[in-house]
């Protein structure tokens, strides 16, 4: 500790033995799914990309069993929560289900009672309050282990696409162009950022999403490989939420693999 | 004073209704719908008007008719609490007419008209919401009964239990096509009606922006993905 204070300066916090013991005993009392890493979780790559008139949300299909096992390669990680919004999460499935069910029911209940869709800002704020209940999970060693969502939406007032990125303990901010989470996100965020200027239309955004998913699948064991399992891609625009058909996604994948150079070596 | 309170506690709902009606007999409020506009006038000693933030894209106004200054302030304070609670859970953008109407109906019924409340209140409210391509109006009676404003005549008269004055007001609209009247003409007409009554009047008008082309809303798809999981 003294060494740390020497290195980082006097601002480095001193953690007394008692405090340290408390933290350790707290860790011991965490649910088994968090401490032993044997819970069912989606290691995942999920992300959202904006284009001029909407937003594309994509998610891989893998659900892991423990550290290295694969429980399923057909899970859908993008979830519509209202006419104009969707969330995509990475992490423990119990937390993800909790978030999805709560978000869907609150959006439906609000619309049924008051005849209006819950505003996108309202949805983001409510999602934040749901995550705050899981604050203790930040003690886990990787933040996407917990159930970290990305909220993508098309805001009708004024007409514009919006993406919100969240932290495990509820902090959130609005992203300018893209946001994502999961173990494969770090491998692909630069791929997406690199082509930001090329994304104008819905078609461009879908192609970039498929490209990023290919990269993600070859760089992380926790993510399904696009060569064998097609990712789920949805778009949200002025007309609302709609899934992109598998034919279109497969067409994009094949196009990327058949290009000269680029990803053709993966074919 | 305590005796008065006790007496009021014993008032039946029917007696409260009679007393409230007599308190309202001196009051008058009118809401008229014209060509993509609404004009409202209220005879009140102190006009309680509350506008939400227009930057949110929705302008919500609450107008109070009759009631004492204290009662109006209490109501306004409760509305502020509602807005604050809503903001911390959702967003200030979610404060809409139906939510406020729901809240105010309960507020009026619980605080002033239930058998437990001390005294009846003559407070009636007019709620107007102007959104991008919508204009909604609702009136809330003293006992918490809400009525959306959308009758074919385009006129709602509030308070004023005098049948002769009501008839006189109705006559002003005879032979007029309200649906084609612009806001300026409607204001002149409503101004004229207010001269039938003594006292101070407050008047407000709302214009509806031109409709923008927008795709119809879809019904939510049934939690796509859950079944597939």
Short mmCIF file of C-alpha atoms in Angstrom, two decimals:
data_model
loop_
_atom_site.label_atom_id
_atom_site.label_comp_id
_atom_site.label_asym_id
_atom_site.label_seq_id
_atom_site.Cartn_x
_atom_site.Cartn_y
_atom_site.Cartn_z
CA UNK A 1 0.00 0.00 0.00
CA UNK A 2 2.84 2.36 0.92
CA UNK A 3 4.48 1.51 -2.40
CA UNK A 4 1.27 2.39 -4.18
CA UNK A 5 1.09 5.73 -2.38
CA UNK A 6 4.67 6.41 -3.36
CA UNK A 7 3.92 5.58 -6.96
CA UNK A 8 0.53 7.29 -7.37
CA UNK A 9 1.10 10.12 -4.92
CA UNK A 10 -0.79 11.10 -1.80
CA UNK A 11 -4.17 10.95 -3.53
CA UNK A 12 -4.08 7.17 -3.65
CA UNK A 13 -6.74 5.98 -1.20
CA UNK A 14 -5.68 4.11 1.88
CA UNK A 15 -7.82 1.04 2.45
CA UNK A 16 -7.63 -0.03 6.06
CA UNK A 17 -7.49 -3.70 6.97
CA UNK A 18 -11.01 -3.57 8.37
CA UNK A 19 -12.38 -2.08 5.14
CA UNK A 20 -10.48 -4.63 3.08
CA UNK A 21 -11.91 -7.46 5.21
CA UNK A 22 -15.39 -6.07 4.65
CA UNK A 23 -14.93 -6.02 0.89
CA UNK A 24 -13.58 -9.59 0.90
CA UNK A 25 -16.42 -10.84 3.09
CA UNK A 26 -18.86 -9.05 0.76
CA UNK A 27 -17.35 -10.86 -2.19
CA UNK A 28 -17.76 -14.16 -0.39
CA UNK A 29 -21.42 -13.44 0.09
CA UNK A 30 -22.10 -12.70 -3.56
CA UNK A 31 -24.33 -15.13 -5.44
CA UNK A 32 -22.43 -18.16 -6.75
CA UNK A 33 -23.10 -17.09 -10.32
CA UNK A 34 -20.94 -14.03 -9.77
CA UNK A 35 -18.13 -15.43 -7.65
CA UNK A 36 -17.52 -18.77 -9.31
CA UNK A 37 -18.22 -17.85 -12.89
CA UNK A 38 -20.34 -20.91 -13.58
CA UNK A 39 -23.53 -19.01 -14.37
CA UNK A 40 -25.14 -18.96 -17.78
CA UNK A 41 -24.10 -15.85 -19.59
CA UNK A 42 -23.79 -14.36 -22.99
CA UNK A 43 -20.19 -13.35 -23.54
CA UNK A 44 -21.47 -11.45 -26.49
CA UNK A 45 -20.86 -8.71 -28.95
CA UNK A 46 -23.77 -6.32 -29.21
CA UNK A 47 -23.67 -2.84 -30.65
CA UNK A 48 -25.68 -0.10 -32.29
CA UNK A 49 -24.66 2.09 -35.22
CA UNK A 50 -26.35 5.30 -36.31
CA UNK A 51 -26.99 6.22 -39.90
CA UNK A 52 -28.64 9.34 -41.27
CA UNK A 53 -32.26 8.37 -40.69
CA UNK A 54 -32.11 5.64 -38.11
CA UNK A 55 -30.11 3.20 -36.09
CA UNK A 56 -29.03 -0.41 -36.62
CA UNK A 57 -28.70 -2.80 -33.66
CA UNK A 58 -26.83 -6.07 -33.96
CA UNK A 59 -26.05 -8.97 -31.68
CA UNK A 60 -24.27 -12.31 -32.00
CA UNK A 61 -26.05 -15.56 -31.05
CA UNK A 62 -23.83 -17.30 -28.48
CA UNK A 63 -24.74 -18.13 -24.90
CA UNK A 64 -21.94 -19.56 -22.77
CA UNK A 65 -22.10 -22.17 -20.06
CA UNK A 66 -19.47 -21.49 -17.40
CA UNK A 67 -16.17 -20.24 -18.71
CA UNK A 68 -15.63 -22.15 -21.92
CA UNK A 69 -18.74 -24.16 -22.68
CA UNK A 70 -21.27 -23.20 -25.34
CA UNK A 71 -24.86 -23.58 -24.24
CA UNK A 72 -26.51 -22.23 -27.36
CA UNK A 73 -25.66 -20.57 -30.65
CA UNK A 74 -29.19 -19.39 -31.41
CA UNK A 75 -29.91 -16.83 -28.72
CA UNK A 76 -31.41 -13.47 -29.71
CA UNK A 77 -29.72 -10.65 -27.84
CA UNK A 78 -31.46 -7.69 -29.43
CA UNK A 79 -34.81 -7.04 -27.77
CA UNK A 80 -37.49 -4.67 -28.86
CA UNK A 81 -38.86 -2.82 -25.84
CA UNK A 82 -41.20 -0.34 -27.53
CA UNK A 83 -42.27 0.66 -31.04
CA UNK A 84 -39.16 2.77 -31.47
CA UNK A 85 -36.53 1.31 -29.16
CA UNK A 86 -34.53 -1.81 -28.40
CA UNK A 87 -31.91 -2.94 -25.92
CA UNK A 88 -29.04 -5.32 -26.44
CA UNK A 89 -27.14 -6.66 -23.43
CA UNK A 90 -24.06 -8.63 -22.53
CA UNK A 91 -23.51 -10.49 -19.28
CA UNK A 92 -25.31 -12.85 -16.94
CA UNK A 93 -28.63 -13.95 -18.36
CA UNK A 94 -30.49 -13.47 -15.08
CA UNK A 95 -29.62 -9.76 -15.05
CA UNK A 96 -30.35 -9.43 -18.77
CA UNK A 97 -33.78 -11.06 -18.40
CA UNK A 98 -34.53 -8.79 -15.46
CA UNK A 99 -33.67 -5.71 -17.51
CA UNK A 100 -35.55 -6.82 -20.61
CA UNK A 101 -38.71 -7.84 -18.79
CA UNK A 102 -38.83 -4.70 -16.70
CA UNK A 103 -38.18 -2.40 -19.61
CA UNK A 104 -40.77 -4.09 -21.81
CA UNK A 105 -43.45 -4.08 -19.14
CA UNK A 106 -42.88 -0.46 -18.09
CA UNK A 107 -43.01 0.72 -21.71
CA UNK A 108 -46.19 -1.25 -22.41
CA UNK A 109 -47.85 -0.18 -19.15
CA UNK A 110 -47.06 3.50 -19.76
CA UNK A 111 -48.41 3.38 -23.28
CA UNK A 112 -51.57 1.54 -22.28
CA UNK A 113 -52.33 3.87 -19.38
CA UNK A 114 -51.39 7.21 -20.85
CA UNK A 115 -51.74 6.61 -24.58
CA UNK A 116 -48.18 7.71 -25.24
CA UNK A 117 -44.95 5.89 -25.66
CA UNK A 118 -42.50 6.44 -22.82
CA UNK A 119 -39.96 8.96 -24.12
CA UNK A 120 -36.49 7.74 -25.01
CA UNK A 121 -34.99 9.88 -22.24
CA UNK A 122 -37.52 8.34 -19.87
CA UNK A 123 -36.55 4.83 -20.98
CA UNK A 124 -32.85 5.56 -20.49
CA UNK A 125 -33.46 7.02 -17.05
CA UNK A 126 -35.59 4.07 -16.00
CA UNK A 127 -32.99 1.60 -17.28
CA UNK A 128 -30.43 3.48 -15.20
CA UNK A 129 -32.55 3.00 -12.08
CA UNK A 130 -32.86 -0.73 -12.81
CA UNK A 131 -29.11 -1.06 -13.12
CA UNK A 132 -28.52 0.82 -9.87
CA UNK A 133 -30.05 -2.14 -8.05
CA UNK A 134 -27.18 -4.28 -9.32
CA UNK A 135 -24.48 -1.82 -8.22
CA UNK A 136 -22.64 -4.47 -6.18
CA UNK A 137 -21.86 -6.41 -9.33
CA UNK A 138 -19.18 -3.89 -10.25
CA UNK A 139 -17.03 -6.02 -7.91
CA UNK A 140 -16.89 -8.62 -10.66
CA UNK A 141 -13.72 -8.29 -12.63
CA UNK A 142 -15.11 -7.56 -16.10
CA UNK A 143 -17.90 -5.09 -16.46
CA UNK A 144 -19.66 -6.88 -19.30
CA UNK A 145 -19.96 -9.97 -17.07
CA UNK A 146 -22.84 -8.28 -15.32
CA UNK A 147 -25.50 -7.35 -17.79
CA UNK A 148 -24.57 -4.10 -19.45
CA UNK A 149 -27.07 -2.81 -21.97
CA UNK A 150 -27.00 -0.58 -25.00
CA UNK A 151 -30.24 1.29 -25.67
CA UNK A 152 -30.92 2.22 -29.29
CA UNK A 153 -33.94 4.20 -30.36
CA UNK A 154 -35.51 6.52 -32.85
CA UNK A 155 -36.73 9.65 -31.11
CA UNK A 156 -39.82 11.15 -32.70
CA UNK A 157 -39.39 14.59 -31.12
CA UNK A 158 -37.35 15.68 -32.98
CA UNK A 159 -36.93 12.92 -35.55
CA UNK A 160 -33.46 11.52 -34.90
CA UNK A 161 -31.72 8.27 -34.01
CA UNK A 162 -30.27 7.97 -30.51
CA UNK A 163 -27.94 5.52 -28.77
CA UNK A 164 -27.31 5.30 -25.02
CA UNK A 165 -24.39 3.49 -23.50
CA UNK A 166 -24.51 2.23 -19.90
CA UNK A 167 -22.13 1.24 -17.19
CA UNK A 168 -22.79 -1.71 -14.86
CA UNK A 169 -23.80 0.53 -11.97
CA UNK A 170 -26.21 2.72 -13.90
CA UNK A 171 -24.12 5.58 -15.26
CA UNK A 172 -25.13 6.35 -18.82
CA UNK A 173 -24.38 8.74 -21.63
CA UNK A 174 -25.57 9.36 -25.17
CA UNK A 175 -23.18 8.15 -27.84
CA UNK A 176 -22.56 10.16 -30.99
CA UNK A 177 -22.26 7.35 -33.49
CA UNK A 178 -21.92 3.91 -31.99
CA UNK A 179 -21.97 2.05 -28.69
CA UNK A 180 -21.53 -1.57 -27.81
CA UNK A 181 -20.68 -4.02 -25.10
CA UNK A 182 -19.53 -7.58 -24.56
CA UNK A 183 -16.21 -9.40 -24.72
CA UNK A 184 -15.95 -8.90 -28.49
CA UNK A 185 -16.74 -5.19 -28.50
CA UNK A 186 -13.16 -4.08 -27.93
CA UNK A 187 -12.10 -6.00 -31.03
CA UNK A 188 -14.59 -4.31 -33.31
CA UNK A 189 -15.13 -0.77 -32.11
CA UNK A 190 -12.21 0.50 -34.15
CA UNK A 191 -13.46 -1.38 -37.22
CA UNK A 192 -16.72 0.56 -36.86
CA UNK A 193 -15.05 3.89 -36.04
CA UNK A 194 -12.76 3.49 -39.04
CA UNK A 195 -15.75 3.45 -41.43
CA UNK A 196 -17.84 6.10 -39.71
CA UNK A 197 -17.71 8.50 -42.68
CA UNK A 198 -18.89 5.77 -45.08
CA UNK A 199 -22.14 5.14 -43.20
CA UNK A 200 -24.96 7.14 -44.77
CA UNK A 201 -27.82 4.77 -45.43
CA UNK A 202 -29.46 1.86 -43.69
CA UNK A 203 -27.74 -0.46 -46.16
CA UNK A 204 -24.30 0.96 -45.26
CA UNK A 205 -25.00 0.50 -41.55
CA UNK A 206 -26.13 -3.12 -42.00
CA UNK A 207 -23.03 -3.93 -44.02
CA UNK A 208 -20.80 -2.38 -41.38
CA UNK A 209 -22.63 -4.31 -38.65
CA UNK A 210 -22.04 -7.61 -40.48
CA UNK A 211 -18.39 -6.70 -41.08
CA UNK A 212 -17.91 -5.93 -37.37
CA UNK A 213 -19.61 -9.18 -36.40
CA UNK A 214 -17.24 -11.15 -38.64
CA UNK A 215 -14.26 -9.53 -36.88
CA UNK A 216 -15.83 -10.15 -33.51
CA UNK A 217 -16.45 -13.84 -34.25
CA UNK A 218 -12.86 -14.51 -35.22
CA UNK A 219 -11.36 -12.67 -32.26
CA UNK A 220 -13.43 -13.85 -29.30
CA UNK A 221 -14.38 -17.39 -28.32
CA UNK A 222 -17.46 -16.01 -26.57
CA UNK A 223 -19.01 -14.76 -29.80
CA UNK A 224 -20.73 -16.83 -32.49
CA UNK A 225 -18.92 -17.03 -35.81
CA UNK A 226 -20.74 -15.36 -38.69
CA UNK A 227 -19.46 -18.06 -41.05
CA UNK A 228 -21.67 -20.60 -39.29
CA UNK A 229 -24.32 -18.58 -37.45
CA UNK A 230 -25.83 -15.38 -38.79
CA UNK A 231 -26.13 -12.52 -36.29
CA UNK A 232 -29.45 -10.84 -35.52
CA UNK A 233 -29.70 -7.34 -36.94
CA UNK A 234 -32.58 -4.92 -36.51
CA UNK A 235 -33.19 -1.40 -37.66
CA UNK A 236 -35.17 1.39 -35.98
CA UNK A 237 -36.27 4.37 -38.03
CA UNK A 238 -39.28 6.63 -38.48
CA UNK A 239 -41.40 3.55 -39.25
CA UNK A 240 -40.36 1.79 -36.05
CA UNK A 241 -38.50 -1.38 -35.17
CA UNK A 242 -38.00 -4.09 -37.76
CA UNK A 243 -35.77 -7.13 -38.11
CA UNK A 244 -33.44 -7.41 -41.07
CA UNK A 245 -34.05 -10.67 -42.91
CA UNK A 246 -31.49 -13.44 -42.84
CA UNK A 247 -31.26 -13.32 -46.64
CA UNK A 248 -30.03 -9.73 -46.52
CA UNK A 249 -27.52 -10.49 -43.75
CA UNK A 250 -26.27 -13.58 -45.58
CA UNK A 251 -25.97 -11.51 -48.76
CA UNK A 252 -23.84 -8.93 -46.97
CA UNK A 253 -21.67 -11.65 -45.44
CA UNK A 254 -21.11 -13.34 -48.79
CA UNK A 255 -20.32 -10.01 -50.43
CA UNK A 256 -17.71 -9.20 -47.79
CA UNK A 257 -16.13 -12.65 -48.15
CA UNK A 258 -16.01 -12.44 -51.94
CA UNK A 259 -14.37 -9.01 -52.08
CA UNK A 260 -10.82 -8.94 -53.30
CA UNK A 261 -8.57 -8.57 -50.27
CA UNK A 262 -10.38 -7.57 -47.11
CA UNK A 263 -12.11 -10.51 -45.52
CA UNK A 264 -11.88 -12.95 -48.44
CA UNK A 265 -9.14 -14.95 -46.70
CA UNK A 266 -11.69 -16.03 -44.11
CA UNK A 267 -13.97 -17.69 -46.60
CA UNK B 1 -63.82 26.78 13.84
CA UNK B 2 -63.53 23.23 15.09
CA UNK B 3 -67.28 22.96 15.11
CA UNK B 4 -67.44 24.07 11.49
CA UNK B 5 -64.89 21.43 10.57
CA UNK B 6 -66.85 18.76 12.35
CA UNK B 7 -70.00 19.86 10.58
CA UNK B 8 -68.26 19.72 7.24
CA UNK B 9 -66.95 16.27 7.97
CA UNK B 10 -70.48 15.12 8.41
CA UNK B 11 -71.58 16.46 5.03
CA UNK B 12 -72.75 13.76 2.72
CA UNK B 13 -71.48 13.57 -0.83
CA UNK B 14 -74.82 14.83 -2.06
CA UNK B 15 -74.67 17.85 0.24
CA UNK B 16 -71.12 18.53 -0.88
CA UNK B 17 -72.21 18.42 -4.49
CA UNK B 18 -74.98 20.93 -3.80
CA UNK B 19 -72.67 23.23 -1.91
CA UNK B 20 -70.00 23.01 -4.59
CA UNK B 21 -72.52 23.75 -7.30
CA UNK B 22 -73.69 26.82 -5.43
CA UNK B 23 -70.06 27.97 -5.07
CA UNK B 24 -69.55 27.46 -8.78
CA UNK B 25 -72.74 29.22 -9.80
CA UNK B 26 -70.92 32.52 -9.81
CA UNK B 27 -68.04 31.15 -11.86
CA UNK B 28 -67.80 30.73 -15.58
CA UNK B 29 -65.36 29.04 -17.88
CA UNK B 30 -65.58 28.38 -21.59
CA UNK B 31 -63.46 26.36 -23.99
CA UNK B 32 -64.07 26.67 -27.74
CA UNK B 33 -62.39 24.74 -30.54
CA UNK B 34 -61.81 26.56 -33.83
CA UNK B 35 -59.77 25.93 -36.95
CA UNK B 36 -56.72 24.14 -35.57
CA UNK B 37 -56.91 26.27 -32.42
CA UNK B 38 -58.45 26.38 -28.95
CA UNK B 39 -59.56 29.47 -27.04
CA UNK B 40 -60.37 29.32 -23.33
CA UNK B 41 -61.67 32.05 -21.02
CA UNK B 42 -62.11 31.77 -17.28
CA UNK B 43 -63.73 34.06 -14.77
CA UNK B 44 -61.53 33.72 -11.75
CA UNK B 45 -60.12 35.99 -9.05
CA UNK B 46 -56.72 34.43 -9.51
CA UNK B 47 -55.97 32.54 -12.66
CA UNK B 48 -53.91 29.44 -12.05
CA UNK B 49 -52.01 28.75 -15.22
CA UNK B 50 -49.13 26.39 -15.53
CA UNK B 51 -47.11 25.78 -18.67
CA UNK B 52 -44.64 22.98 -19.09
CA UNK B 53 -41.34 23.40 -20.88
CA UNK B 54 -42.01 24.08 -24.59
CA UNK B 55 -38.53 22.78 -25.45
CA UNK B 56 -39.71 19.28 -24.70
CA UNK B 57 -41.91 19.48 -27.80
CA UNK B 58 -45.10 19.41 -25.76
CA UNK B 59 -46.80 22.39 -24.19
CA UNK B 60 -49.03 21.46 -21.31
CA UNK B 61 -51.20 24.03 -19.61
CA UNK B 62 -53.43 23.74 -16.59
CA UNK B 63 -55.99 26.44 -15.90
CA UNK B 64 -57.93 26.60 -12.66
CA UNK B 65 -61.42 27.95 -12.25
CA UNK B 66 -62.74 29.17 -8.91
CA UNK B 67 -61.31 27.89 -5.64
CA UNK B 68 -59.36 29.97 -3.17
CA UNK B 69 -55.83 31.19 -3.78
CA UNK B 70 -54.51 28.72 -1.19
CA UNK B 71 -56.31 25.81 -2.81
CA UNK B 72 -54.89 26.69 -6.20
CA UNK B 73 -51.38 27.01 -4.78
CA UNK B 74 -51.69 23.65 -3.06
CA UNK B 75 -52.78 22.09 -6.31
CA UNK B 76 -49.89 23.71 -8.15
CA UNK B 77 -47.43 22.48 -5.51
CA UNK B 78 -48.74 18.94 -5.91
CA UNK B 79 -48.29 19.20 -9.65
CA UNK B 80 -44.70 20.30 -9.10
CA UNK B 81 -44.14 17.26 -6.88
CA UNK B 82 -45.56 15.05 -9.60
CA UNK B 83 -43.27 16.58 -12.21
CA UNK B 84 -40.26 16.19 -9.94
CA UNK B 85 -41.04 12.53 -9.19
CA UNK B 86 -41.66 11.82 -12.85
CA UNK B 87 -38.41 13.48 -13.82
CA UNK B 88 -36.39 11.33 -11.43
CA UNK B 89 -38.02 8.09 -12.59
CA UNK B 90 -38.52 8.82 -16.28
CA UNK B 91 -38.15 12.23 -17.92
CA UNK B 92 -39.87 15.62 -17.83
CA UNK B 93 -40.88 14.87 -21.43
CA UNK B 94 -43.26 12.20 -20.16
CA UNK B 95 -45.53 14.63 -18.40
CA UNK B 96 -48.54 14.40 -20.67
CA UNK B 97 -52.19 15.34 -20.49
CA UNK B 98 -53.43 11.86 -19.60
CA UNK B 99 -50.92 11.48 -16.80
CA UNK B 100 -51.73 14.89 -15.33
CA UNK B 101 -55.44 14.24 -15.75
CA UNK B 102 -55.11 10.91 -13.95
CA UNK B 103 -53.21 12.57 -11.13
CA UNK B 104 -55.51 15.58 -10.76
CA UNK B 105 -58.65 13.45 -10.77
CA UNK B 106 -57.30 11.48 -7.81
CA UNK B 107 -56.06 14.67 -6.15
CA UNK B 108 -59.40 16.45 -6.33
CA UNK B 109 -61.39 13.40 -5.34
CA UNK B 110 -59.15 12.49 -2.40
CA UNK B 111 -58.42 15.93 -1.04
CA UNK B 112 -61.65 17.74 -1.50
CA UNK B 113 -64.53 15.51 -2.33
CA UNK B 114 -64.15 12.27 -0.42
CA UNK B 115 -66.16 11.77 2.75
CA UNK B 116 -62.94 12.27 4.72
CA UNK B 117 -62.08 15.67 3.29
CA UNK B 118 -62.98 18.68 5.38
CA UNK B 119 -64.78 20.76 2.84
CA UNK B 120 -65.86 20.71 -0.74
CA UNK B 121 -63.99 22.74 -3.26
CA UNK B 122 -65.22 24.65 -6.22
CA UNK B 123 -61.97 24.13 -8.08
CA UNK B 124 -62.43 22.94 -11.62
CA UNK B 125 -59.59 22.56 -14.04
CA UNK B 126 -58.97 22.83 -17.74
CA UNK B 127 -56.03 20.93 -19.17
CA UNK B 128 -54.67 21.70 -22.60
CA UNK B 129 -51.83 19.89 -24.30
CA UNK B 130 -50.35 21.10 -27.55
CA UNK B 131 -47.95 18.64 -29.16
CA UNK B 132 -46.41 18.64 -32.64
CA UNK B 133 -49.56 17.58 -34.41
CA UNK B 134 -52.06 17.14 -31.61
CA UNK B 135 -54.18 19.42 -29.52
CA UNK B 136 -55.90 17.79 -26.58
CA UNK B 137 -58.22 19.37 -24.07
CA UNK B 138 -59.75 17.91 -20.96
CA UNK B 139 -61.85 19.40 -18.18
CA UNK B 140 -61.86 18.03 -14.65
CA UNK B 141 -64.77 18.57 -12.34
CA UNK B 142 -64.49 19.25 -8.64
CA UNK B 143 -65.26 15.61 -7.77
CA UNK B 144 -62.49 14.29 -9.97
CA UNK B 145 -64.51 13.44 -13.04
CA UNK B 146 -62.52 14.05 -16.20
CA UNK B 147 -64.15 14.76 -19.53
CA UNK B 148 -62.17 14.90 -22.74
CA UNK B 149 -63.12 17.91 -24.80
CA UNK B 150 -64.18 16.66 -28.15
CA UNK B 151 -67.91 17.09 -28.52
CA UNK B 152 -69.28 17.93 -31.95
CA UNK B 153 -70.33 21.44 -31.03
CA UNK B 154 -66.74 22.37 -30.14
CA UNK B 155 -67.89 24.26 -27.05
CA UNK B 156 -67.63 23.41 -23.37
CA UNK B 157 -69.17 25.59 -20.71
CA UNK B 158 -67.92 25.13 -17.16
CA UNK B 159 -69.51 26.46 -13.97
CA UNK B 160 -72.40 28.91 -14.54
CA UNK B 161 -75.49 27.18 -13.23
CA UNK B 162 -77.75 30.03 -14.43
CA UNK B 163 -79.74 28.53 -17.38
CA UNK B 164 -80.52 31.93 -18.90
CA UNK B 165 -76.88 32.93 -19.14
CA UNK B 166 -75.98 29.52 -20.54
CA UNK B 167 -78.64 29.94 -23.20
CA UNK B 168 -77.32 33.40 -24.04
CA UNK B 169 -73.85 31.99 -24.49
CA UNK B 170 -75.13 29.18 -26.71
CA UNK B 171 -76.97 31.71 -28.90
CA UNK B 172 -73.68 33.43 -29.70
CA UNK B 173 -72.53 30.32 -31.53
CA UNK B 174 -75.69 29.69 -33.50
CA UNK B 175 -75.18 29.68 -37.27
CA UNK B 176 -71.41 29.81 -36.93
CA UNK B 177 -69.08 27.19 -38.32
CA UNK B 178 -66.57 26.99 -35.47
CA UNK B 179 -64.41 24.45 -37.24
CA UNK B 180 -63.53 27.09 -39.87
CA UNK B 181 -62.93 30.00 -37.46
CA UNK B 182 -59.33 31.16 -37.09
CA UNK B 183 -57.96 31.98 -33.67
CA UNK B 184 -58.33 35.77 -34.04
CA UNK B 185 -62.04 35.61 -34.82
CA UNK B 186 -62.64 33.10 -32.06
CA UNK B 187 -60.89 35.34 -29.53
CA UNK B 188 -63.18 38.23 -30.47
CA UNK B 189 -66.24 36.02 -30.05
CA UNK B 190 -65.14 34.68 -26.66
CA UNK B 191 -64.25 38.20 -25.55
CA UNK B 192 -67.78 39.22 -26.41
CA UNK B 193 -69.22 36.35 -24.34
CA UNK B 194 -67.24 37.40 -21.27
CA UNK B 195 -69.13 40.71 -21.26
CA UNK B 196 -72.26 38.79 -20.16
CA UNK B 197 -70.60 38.23 -16.80
CA UNK B 198 -69.21 40.52 -14.16
CA UNK B 199 -65.71 40.11 -12.81
CA UNK B 200 -62.20 39.53 -14.07
CA UNK B 201 -61.61 37.17 -16.96
CA UNK B 202 -58.45 35.50 -18.09
CA UNK B 203 -58.18 34.32 -21.69
CA UNK B 204 -55.76 31.99 -23.44
CA UNK B 205 -55.47 30.59 -26.93
CA UNK B 206 -53.45 27.78 -28.45
CA UNK B 207 -52.55 27.18 -32.08
CA UNK B 208 -51.77 23.83 -33.55
CA UNK B 209 -48.79 23.56 -35.85
CA UNK B 210 -49.24 22.22 -39.33
CA UNK B 211 -49.37 18.46 -39.49
CA UNK B 212 -46.16 16.80 -40.57
CA UNK B 213 -46.24 13.69 -42.68
CA UNK B 214 -45.47 10.76 -40.45
CA UNK B 215 -45.86 7.07 -40.83
CA UNK B 216 -48.67 5.57 -38.74
CA UNK B 217 -47.65 4.03 -35.45
CA UNK B 218 -47.34 0.30 -35.38
CA UNK B 219 -48.51 -1.94 -32.60
CA UNK B 220 -45.56 -3.30 -30.62
CA UNK B 221 -44.25 -6.60 -31.84
CA UNK B 222 -44.66 -9.18 -29.12
CA UNK B 223 -41.33 -9.09 -27.29
CA UNK B 224 -39.40 -10.44 -30.20
CA UNK B 225 -36.63 -12.75 -29.19
CA UNK B 226 -38.03 -13.93 -25.86
CA UNK B 227 -39.67 -16.90 -27.46
CA UNK B 228 -36.60 -17.75 -29.38
CA UNK B 229 -34.34 -17.72 -26.34
#
